[in-house]
Coordinates of N, CA and C in Angstrom, one line a residue:
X10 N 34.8 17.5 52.5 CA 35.1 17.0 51.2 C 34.6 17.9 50.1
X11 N 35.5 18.1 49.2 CA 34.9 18.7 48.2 C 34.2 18.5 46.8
X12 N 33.0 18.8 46.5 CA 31.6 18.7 45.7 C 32.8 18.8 44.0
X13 N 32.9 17.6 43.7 CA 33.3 17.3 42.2 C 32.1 17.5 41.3
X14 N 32.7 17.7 39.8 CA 31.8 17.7 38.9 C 32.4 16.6 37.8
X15 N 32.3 15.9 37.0 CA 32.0 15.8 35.8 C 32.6 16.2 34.2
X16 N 33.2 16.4 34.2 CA 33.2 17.2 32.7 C 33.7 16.2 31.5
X17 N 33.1 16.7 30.3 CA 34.0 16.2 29.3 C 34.2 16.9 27.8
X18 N 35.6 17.0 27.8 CA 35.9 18.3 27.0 C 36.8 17.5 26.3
X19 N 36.5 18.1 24.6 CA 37.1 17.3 23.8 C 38.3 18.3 23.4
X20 N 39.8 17.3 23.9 CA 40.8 18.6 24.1 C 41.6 18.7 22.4
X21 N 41.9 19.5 21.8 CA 42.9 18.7 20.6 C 42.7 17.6 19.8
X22 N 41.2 17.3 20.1 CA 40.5 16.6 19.0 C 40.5 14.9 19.8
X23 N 40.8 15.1 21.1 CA 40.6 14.1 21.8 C 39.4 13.8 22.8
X24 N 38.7 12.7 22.9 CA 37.5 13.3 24.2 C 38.5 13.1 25.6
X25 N 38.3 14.0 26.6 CA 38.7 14.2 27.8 C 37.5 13.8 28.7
X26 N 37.4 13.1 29.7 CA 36.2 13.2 30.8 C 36.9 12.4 32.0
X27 N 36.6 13.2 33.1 CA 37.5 13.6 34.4 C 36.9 14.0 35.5
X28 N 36.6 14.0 36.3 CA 36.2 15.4 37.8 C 37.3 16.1 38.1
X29 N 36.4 17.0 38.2 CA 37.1 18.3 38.6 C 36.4 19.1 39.8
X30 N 37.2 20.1 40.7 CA 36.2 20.8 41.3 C 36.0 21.8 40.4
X31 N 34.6 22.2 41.0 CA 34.3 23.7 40.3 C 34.8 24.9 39.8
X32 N 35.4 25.2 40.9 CA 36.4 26.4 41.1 C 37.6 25.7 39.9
X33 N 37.9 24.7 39.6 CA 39.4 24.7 38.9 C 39.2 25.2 37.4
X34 N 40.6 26.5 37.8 CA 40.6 26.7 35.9 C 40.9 26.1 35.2
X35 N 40.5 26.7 33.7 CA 40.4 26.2 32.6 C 42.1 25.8 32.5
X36 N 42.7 27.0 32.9 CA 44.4 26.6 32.6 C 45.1 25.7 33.5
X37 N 44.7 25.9 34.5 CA 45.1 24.6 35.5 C 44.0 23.4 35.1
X38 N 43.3 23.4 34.9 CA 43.1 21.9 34.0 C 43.9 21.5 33.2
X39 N 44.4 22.3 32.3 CA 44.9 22.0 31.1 C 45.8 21.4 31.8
X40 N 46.8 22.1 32.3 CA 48.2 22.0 32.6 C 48.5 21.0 33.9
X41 N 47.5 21.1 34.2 CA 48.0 20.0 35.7 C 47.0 18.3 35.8
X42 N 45.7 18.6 35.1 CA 44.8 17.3 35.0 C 45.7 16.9 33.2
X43 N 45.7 17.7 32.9 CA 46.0 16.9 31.3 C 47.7 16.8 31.0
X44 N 48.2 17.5 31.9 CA 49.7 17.9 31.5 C 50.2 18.4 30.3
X45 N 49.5 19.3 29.6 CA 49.4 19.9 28.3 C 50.3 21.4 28.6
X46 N 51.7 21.4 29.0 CA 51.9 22.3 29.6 C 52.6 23.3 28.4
X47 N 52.3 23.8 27.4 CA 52.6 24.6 26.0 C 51.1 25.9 26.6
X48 N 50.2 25.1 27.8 CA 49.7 26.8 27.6 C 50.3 27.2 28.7
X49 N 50.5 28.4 29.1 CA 51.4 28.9 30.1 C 50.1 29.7 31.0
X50 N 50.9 29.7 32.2 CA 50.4 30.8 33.2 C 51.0 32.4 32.9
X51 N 50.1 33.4 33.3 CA 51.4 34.2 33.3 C 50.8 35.1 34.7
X52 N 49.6 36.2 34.0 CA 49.5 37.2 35.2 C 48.1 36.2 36.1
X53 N 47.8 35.6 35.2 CA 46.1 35.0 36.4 C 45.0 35.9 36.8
X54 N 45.2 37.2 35.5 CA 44.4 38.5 35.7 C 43.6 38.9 34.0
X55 N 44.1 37.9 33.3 CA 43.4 38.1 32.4 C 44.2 39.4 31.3
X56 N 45.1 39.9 31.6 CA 45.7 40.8 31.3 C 46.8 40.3 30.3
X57 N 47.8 39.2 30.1 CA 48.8 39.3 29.0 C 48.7 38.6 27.9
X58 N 47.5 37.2 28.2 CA 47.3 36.7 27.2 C 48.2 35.4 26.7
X59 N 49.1 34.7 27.9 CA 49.3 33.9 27.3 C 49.3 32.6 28.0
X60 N 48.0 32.3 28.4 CA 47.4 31.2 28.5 C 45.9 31.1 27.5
X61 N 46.3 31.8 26.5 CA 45.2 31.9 25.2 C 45.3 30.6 24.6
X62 N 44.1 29.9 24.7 CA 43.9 28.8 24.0 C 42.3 28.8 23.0
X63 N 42.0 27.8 22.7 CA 40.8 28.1 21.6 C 39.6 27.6 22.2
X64 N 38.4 28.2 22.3 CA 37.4 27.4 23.2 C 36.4 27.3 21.6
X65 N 35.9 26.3 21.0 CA 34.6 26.2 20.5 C 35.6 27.1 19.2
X66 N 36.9 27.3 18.8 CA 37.4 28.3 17.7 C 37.5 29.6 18.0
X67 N 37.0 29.8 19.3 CA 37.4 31.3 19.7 C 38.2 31.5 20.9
X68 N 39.4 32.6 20.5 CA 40.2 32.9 21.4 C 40.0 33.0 22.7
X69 N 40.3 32.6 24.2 CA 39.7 32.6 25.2 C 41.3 32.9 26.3
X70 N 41.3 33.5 26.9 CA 42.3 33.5 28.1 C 42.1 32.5 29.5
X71 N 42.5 31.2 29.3 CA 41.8 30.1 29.8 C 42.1 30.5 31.6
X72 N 42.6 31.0 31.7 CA 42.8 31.7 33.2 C 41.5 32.3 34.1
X73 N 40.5 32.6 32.9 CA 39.3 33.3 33.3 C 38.0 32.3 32.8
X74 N 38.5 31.1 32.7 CA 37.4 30.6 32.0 C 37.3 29.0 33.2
X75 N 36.3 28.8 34.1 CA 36.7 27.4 34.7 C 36.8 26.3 34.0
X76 N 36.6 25.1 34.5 CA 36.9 23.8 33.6 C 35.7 23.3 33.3
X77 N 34.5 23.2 34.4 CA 33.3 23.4 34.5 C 32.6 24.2 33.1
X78 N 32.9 25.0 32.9 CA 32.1 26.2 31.9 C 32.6 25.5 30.4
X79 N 33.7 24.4 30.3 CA 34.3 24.0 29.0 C 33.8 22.7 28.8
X80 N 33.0 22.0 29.9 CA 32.0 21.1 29.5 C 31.3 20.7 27.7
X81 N 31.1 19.8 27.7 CA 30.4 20.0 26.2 C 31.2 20.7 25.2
X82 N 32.2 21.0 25.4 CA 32.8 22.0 24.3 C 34.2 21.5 24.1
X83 N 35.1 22.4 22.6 CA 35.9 21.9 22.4 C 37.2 22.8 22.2
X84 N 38.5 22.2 22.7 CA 39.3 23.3 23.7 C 40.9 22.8 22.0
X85 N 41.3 23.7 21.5 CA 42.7 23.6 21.1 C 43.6 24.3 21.8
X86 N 45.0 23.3 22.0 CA 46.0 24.0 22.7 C 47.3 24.4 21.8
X87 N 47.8 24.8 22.5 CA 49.5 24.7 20.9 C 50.0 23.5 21.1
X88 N 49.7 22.7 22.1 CA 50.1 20.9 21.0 C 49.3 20.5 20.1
X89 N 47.9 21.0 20.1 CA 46.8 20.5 18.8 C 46.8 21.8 17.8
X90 N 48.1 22.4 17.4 CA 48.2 23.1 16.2 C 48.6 22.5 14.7
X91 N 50.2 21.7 15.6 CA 50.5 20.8 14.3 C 50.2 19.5 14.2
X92 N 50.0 19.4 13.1 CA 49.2 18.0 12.7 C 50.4 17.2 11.9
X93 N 50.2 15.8 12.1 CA 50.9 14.7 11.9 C 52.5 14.8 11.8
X94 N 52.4 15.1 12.6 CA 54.2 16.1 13.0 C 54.9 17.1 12.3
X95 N 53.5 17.9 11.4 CA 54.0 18.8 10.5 C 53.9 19.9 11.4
X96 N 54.7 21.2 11.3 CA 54.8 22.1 11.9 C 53.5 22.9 11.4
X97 N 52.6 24.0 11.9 CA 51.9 24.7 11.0 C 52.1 25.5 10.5
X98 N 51.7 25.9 9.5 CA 52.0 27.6 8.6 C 52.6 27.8 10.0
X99 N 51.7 28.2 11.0 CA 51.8 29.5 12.0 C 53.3 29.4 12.9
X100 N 53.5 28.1 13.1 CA 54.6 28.2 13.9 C 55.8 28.0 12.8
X101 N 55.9 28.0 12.2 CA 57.2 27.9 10.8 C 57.0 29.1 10.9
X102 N 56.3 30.3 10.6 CA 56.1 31.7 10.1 C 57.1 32.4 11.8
X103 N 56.6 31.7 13.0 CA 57.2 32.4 13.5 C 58.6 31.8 14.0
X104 N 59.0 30.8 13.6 CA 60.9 30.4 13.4 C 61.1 30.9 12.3
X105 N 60.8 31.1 11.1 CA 61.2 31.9 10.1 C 61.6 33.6 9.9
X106 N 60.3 33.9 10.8 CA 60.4 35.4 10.6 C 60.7 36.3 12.1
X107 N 61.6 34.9 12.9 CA 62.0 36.0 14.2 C 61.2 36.2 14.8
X108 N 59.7 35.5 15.3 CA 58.6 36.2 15.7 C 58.7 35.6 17.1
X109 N 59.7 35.3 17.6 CA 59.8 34.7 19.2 C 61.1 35.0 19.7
X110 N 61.3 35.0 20.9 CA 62.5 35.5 21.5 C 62.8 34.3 23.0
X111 N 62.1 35.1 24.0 CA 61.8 33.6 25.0 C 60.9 33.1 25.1
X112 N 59.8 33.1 23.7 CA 58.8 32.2 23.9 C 57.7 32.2 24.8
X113 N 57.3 32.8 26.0 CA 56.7 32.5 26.9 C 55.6 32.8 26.2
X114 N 55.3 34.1 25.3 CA 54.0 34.5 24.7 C 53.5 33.8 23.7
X115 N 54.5 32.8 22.9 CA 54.2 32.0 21.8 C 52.7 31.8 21.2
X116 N 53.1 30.4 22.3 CA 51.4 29.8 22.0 C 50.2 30.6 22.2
X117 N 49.9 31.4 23.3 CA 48.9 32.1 23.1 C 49.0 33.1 21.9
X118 N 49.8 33.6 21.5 CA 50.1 34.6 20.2 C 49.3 33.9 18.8
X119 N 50.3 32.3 19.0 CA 49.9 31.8 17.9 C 48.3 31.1 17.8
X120 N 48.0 30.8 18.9 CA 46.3 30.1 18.6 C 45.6 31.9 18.4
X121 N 46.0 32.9 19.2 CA 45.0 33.9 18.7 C 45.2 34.3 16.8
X122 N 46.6 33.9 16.5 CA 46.8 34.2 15.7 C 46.0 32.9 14.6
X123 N 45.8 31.9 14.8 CA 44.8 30.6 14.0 C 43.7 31.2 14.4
X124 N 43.3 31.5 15.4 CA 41.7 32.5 15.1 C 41.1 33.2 13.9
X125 N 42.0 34.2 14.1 CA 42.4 35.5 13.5 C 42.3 34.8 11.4
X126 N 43.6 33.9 11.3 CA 43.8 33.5 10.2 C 42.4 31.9 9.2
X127 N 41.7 32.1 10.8 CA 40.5 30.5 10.1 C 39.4 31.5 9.9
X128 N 39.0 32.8 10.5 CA 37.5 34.1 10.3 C 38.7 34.8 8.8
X129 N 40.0 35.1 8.8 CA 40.0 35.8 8.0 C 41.6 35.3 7.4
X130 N 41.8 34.5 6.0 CA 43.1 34.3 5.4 C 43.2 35.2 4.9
X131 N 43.4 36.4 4.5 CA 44.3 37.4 4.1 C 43.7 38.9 5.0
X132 N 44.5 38.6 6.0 CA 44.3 40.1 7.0 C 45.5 41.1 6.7
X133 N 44.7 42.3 6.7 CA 45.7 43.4 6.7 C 46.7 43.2 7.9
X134 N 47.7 44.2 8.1 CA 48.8 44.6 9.0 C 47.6 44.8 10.2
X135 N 46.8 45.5 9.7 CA 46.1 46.0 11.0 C 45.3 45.2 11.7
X136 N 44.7 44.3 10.9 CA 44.0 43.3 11.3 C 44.9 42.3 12.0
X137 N 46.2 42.1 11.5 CA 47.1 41.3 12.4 C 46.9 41.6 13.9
X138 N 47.6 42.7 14.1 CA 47.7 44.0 14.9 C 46.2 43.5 16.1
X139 N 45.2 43.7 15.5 CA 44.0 43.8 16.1 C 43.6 42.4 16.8
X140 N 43.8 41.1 15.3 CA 43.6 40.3 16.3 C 44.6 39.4 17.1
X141 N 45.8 40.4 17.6 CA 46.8 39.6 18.8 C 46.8 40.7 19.5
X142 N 46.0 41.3 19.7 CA 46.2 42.7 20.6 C 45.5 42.6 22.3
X143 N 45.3 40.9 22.3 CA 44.8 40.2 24.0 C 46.5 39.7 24.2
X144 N 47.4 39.8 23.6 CA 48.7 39.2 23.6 C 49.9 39.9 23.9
X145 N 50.2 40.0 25.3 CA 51.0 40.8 25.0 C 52.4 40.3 24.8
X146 N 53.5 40.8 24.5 CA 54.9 40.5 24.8 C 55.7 41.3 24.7
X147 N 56.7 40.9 26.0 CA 57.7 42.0 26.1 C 59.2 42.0 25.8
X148 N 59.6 41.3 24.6 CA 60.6 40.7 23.7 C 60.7 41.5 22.4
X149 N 59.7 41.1 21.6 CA 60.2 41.4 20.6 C 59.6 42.7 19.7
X150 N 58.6 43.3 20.2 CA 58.4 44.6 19.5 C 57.1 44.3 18.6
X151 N 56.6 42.8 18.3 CA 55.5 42.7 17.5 C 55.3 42.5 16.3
X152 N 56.6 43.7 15.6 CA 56.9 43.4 14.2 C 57.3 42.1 13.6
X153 N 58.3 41.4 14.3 CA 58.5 40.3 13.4 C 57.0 39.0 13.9
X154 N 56.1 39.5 14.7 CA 55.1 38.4 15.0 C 54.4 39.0 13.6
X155 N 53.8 40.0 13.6 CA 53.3 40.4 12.7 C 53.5 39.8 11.3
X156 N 55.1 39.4 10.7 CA 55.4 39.3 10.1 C 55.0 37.5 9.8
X157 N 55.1 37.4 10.7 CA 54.9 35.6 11.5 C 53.8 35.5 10.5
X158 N 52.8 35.8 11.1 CA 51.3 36.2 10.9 C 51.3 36.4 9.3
X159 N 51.9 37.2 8.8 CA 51.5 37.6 7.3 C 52.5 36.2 6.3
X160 N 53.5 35.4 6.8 CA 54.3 34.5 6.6 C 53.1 33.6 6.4
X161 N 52.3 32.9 7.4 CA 51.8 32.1 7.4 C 50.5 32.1 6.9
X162 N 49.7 33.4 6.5 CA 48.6 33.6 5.6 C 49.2 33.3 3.9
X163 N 50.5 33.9 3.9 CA 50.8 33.8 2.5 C 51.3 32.1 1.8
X164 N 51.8 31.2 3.1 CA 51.6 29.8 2.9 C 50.6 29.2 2.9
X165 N 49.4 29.5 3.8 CA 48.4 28.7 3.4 C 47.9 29.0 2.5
X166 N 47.5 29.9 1.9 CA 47.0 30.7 0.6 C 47.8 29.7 -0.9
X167 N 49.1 29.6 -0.2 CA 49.9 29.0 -1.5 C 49.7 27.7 -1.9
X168 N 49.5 26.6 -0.6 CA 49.2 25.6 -0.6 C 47.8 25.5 -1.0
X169 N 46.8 26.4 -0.3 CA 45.4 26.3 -1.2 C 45.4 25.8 -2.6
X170 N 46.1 26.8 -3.2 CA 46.0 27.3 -4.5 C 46.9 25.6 -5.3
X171 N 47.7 25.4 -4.6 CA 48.5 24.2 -4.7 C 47.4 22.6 -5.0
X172 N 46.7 22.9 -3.5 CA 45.5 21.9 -3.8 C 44.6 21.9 -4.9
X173 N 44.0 23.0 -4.8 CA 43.1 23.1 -6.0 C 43.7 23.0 -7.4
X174 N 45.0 23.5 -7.8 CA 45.3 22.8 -8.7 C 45.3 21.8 -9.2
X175 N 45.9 21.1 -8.1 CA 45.8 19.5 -8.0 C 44.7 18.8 -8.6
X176 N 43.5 19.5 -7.2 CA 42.3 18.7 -7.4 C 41.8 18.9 -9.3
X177 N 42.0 20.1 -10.1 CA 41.7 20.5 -11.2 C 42.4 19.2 -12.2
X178 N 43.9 19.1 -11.7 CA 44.3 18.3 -12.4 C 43.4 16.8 -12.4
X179 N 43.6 16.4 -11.3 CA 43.2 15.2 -11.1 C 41.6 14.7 -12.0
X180 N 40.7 16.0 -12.4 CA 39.5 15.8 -12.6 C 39.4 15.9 -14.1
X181 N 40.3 16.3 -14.5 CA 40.6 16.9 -15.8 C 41.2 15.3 -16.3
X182 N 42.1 14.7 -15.7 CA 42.5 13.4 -16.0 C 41.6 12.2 -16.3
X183 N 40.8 12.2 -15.1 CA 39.6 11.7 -14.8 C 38.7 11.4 -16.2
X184 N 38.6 12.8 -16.2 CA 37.2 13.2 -17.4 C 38.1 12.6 -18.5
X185 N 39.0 12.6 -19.0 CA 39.9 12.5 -20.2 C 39.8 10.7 -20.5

């Protein structure tokens, strides 16, 4: 019989707690205990990147990471990107700007790319570049993810600026 453990991992802003064996990965948890199937398998070598999900806010290739080791911590997948049925910047950036073809590399693309865009809202080309460069794909050439990427910094940026107006207004009314 095999020695279970325990865990509880708060998945997408949900608490998860389960046994598991030891040995099971982080991505076959995801996908087979939780049925969260948007993160994908691909090589199981750590190599393409698109079983990239978010551990604790940082990009992780959950293939290399057990379920065990995600204890206590907190996991986003690309179903916990968009909120209240809104699409996010990130995934509109990449239906807008062509930044997908068959998809398989999507989600990992895009949570590395919510990494990338929560440490730094206005990255260069290069810094796009740099931080999806655990991602590979063999579709579309990168440019239009790239573009995805710089799509969806320039929306949230706009919406920022959107809010704070707002909030300016509203205080300014207030005070009046």
């Amino acid at each position: 019989m095999a020695i279970k453990k325990i865990v509880r991992i708060k998945v997408n802003g949900r608490e998860q707690e389960t046994e598991v064996e030891p040995r099971l990965l982080l991505v076959h948890f995801i996908r087979d205990v939780l049925g969260l199937t948007g993160t994908h398998v691909g090589c199981d070598t750590s190599n393409c990147g698109v079983c990239t999900v978010l551990l604790d806010g940082h990009p992780v290739k959950s293939c290399t990471v057990f379920a065990v080791q995600a204890d206590g911590h907190g996991i986003r997948t690309i179903e916990g990107v968009a909120q209240d049925g809104q699409l996010h910047p990130l995934q509109e950036g990449f239906r807008e700007e062509h930044g997908l073809q068959c998809g398989f590399c999507t989600p990992g693309m895009i949570l590395s790319a919510y990494a990338l865009l929560e440490k730094n809202p206005h990255p260069s080309e290069e810094q796009i570049r740099w931080g999806i460069s655990g991602n590979l794909c063999r579709c579309t050439g990168y440019q239009n993810i790239v573009k995805a990427v710089q799509y969806a910094a320039a929306r949230i940026d706009r919406e920022s600026q959107e809010h704070d107006s707002n909030k300016d207004q509203t205080l300014v009314s207030n005070a009046g």
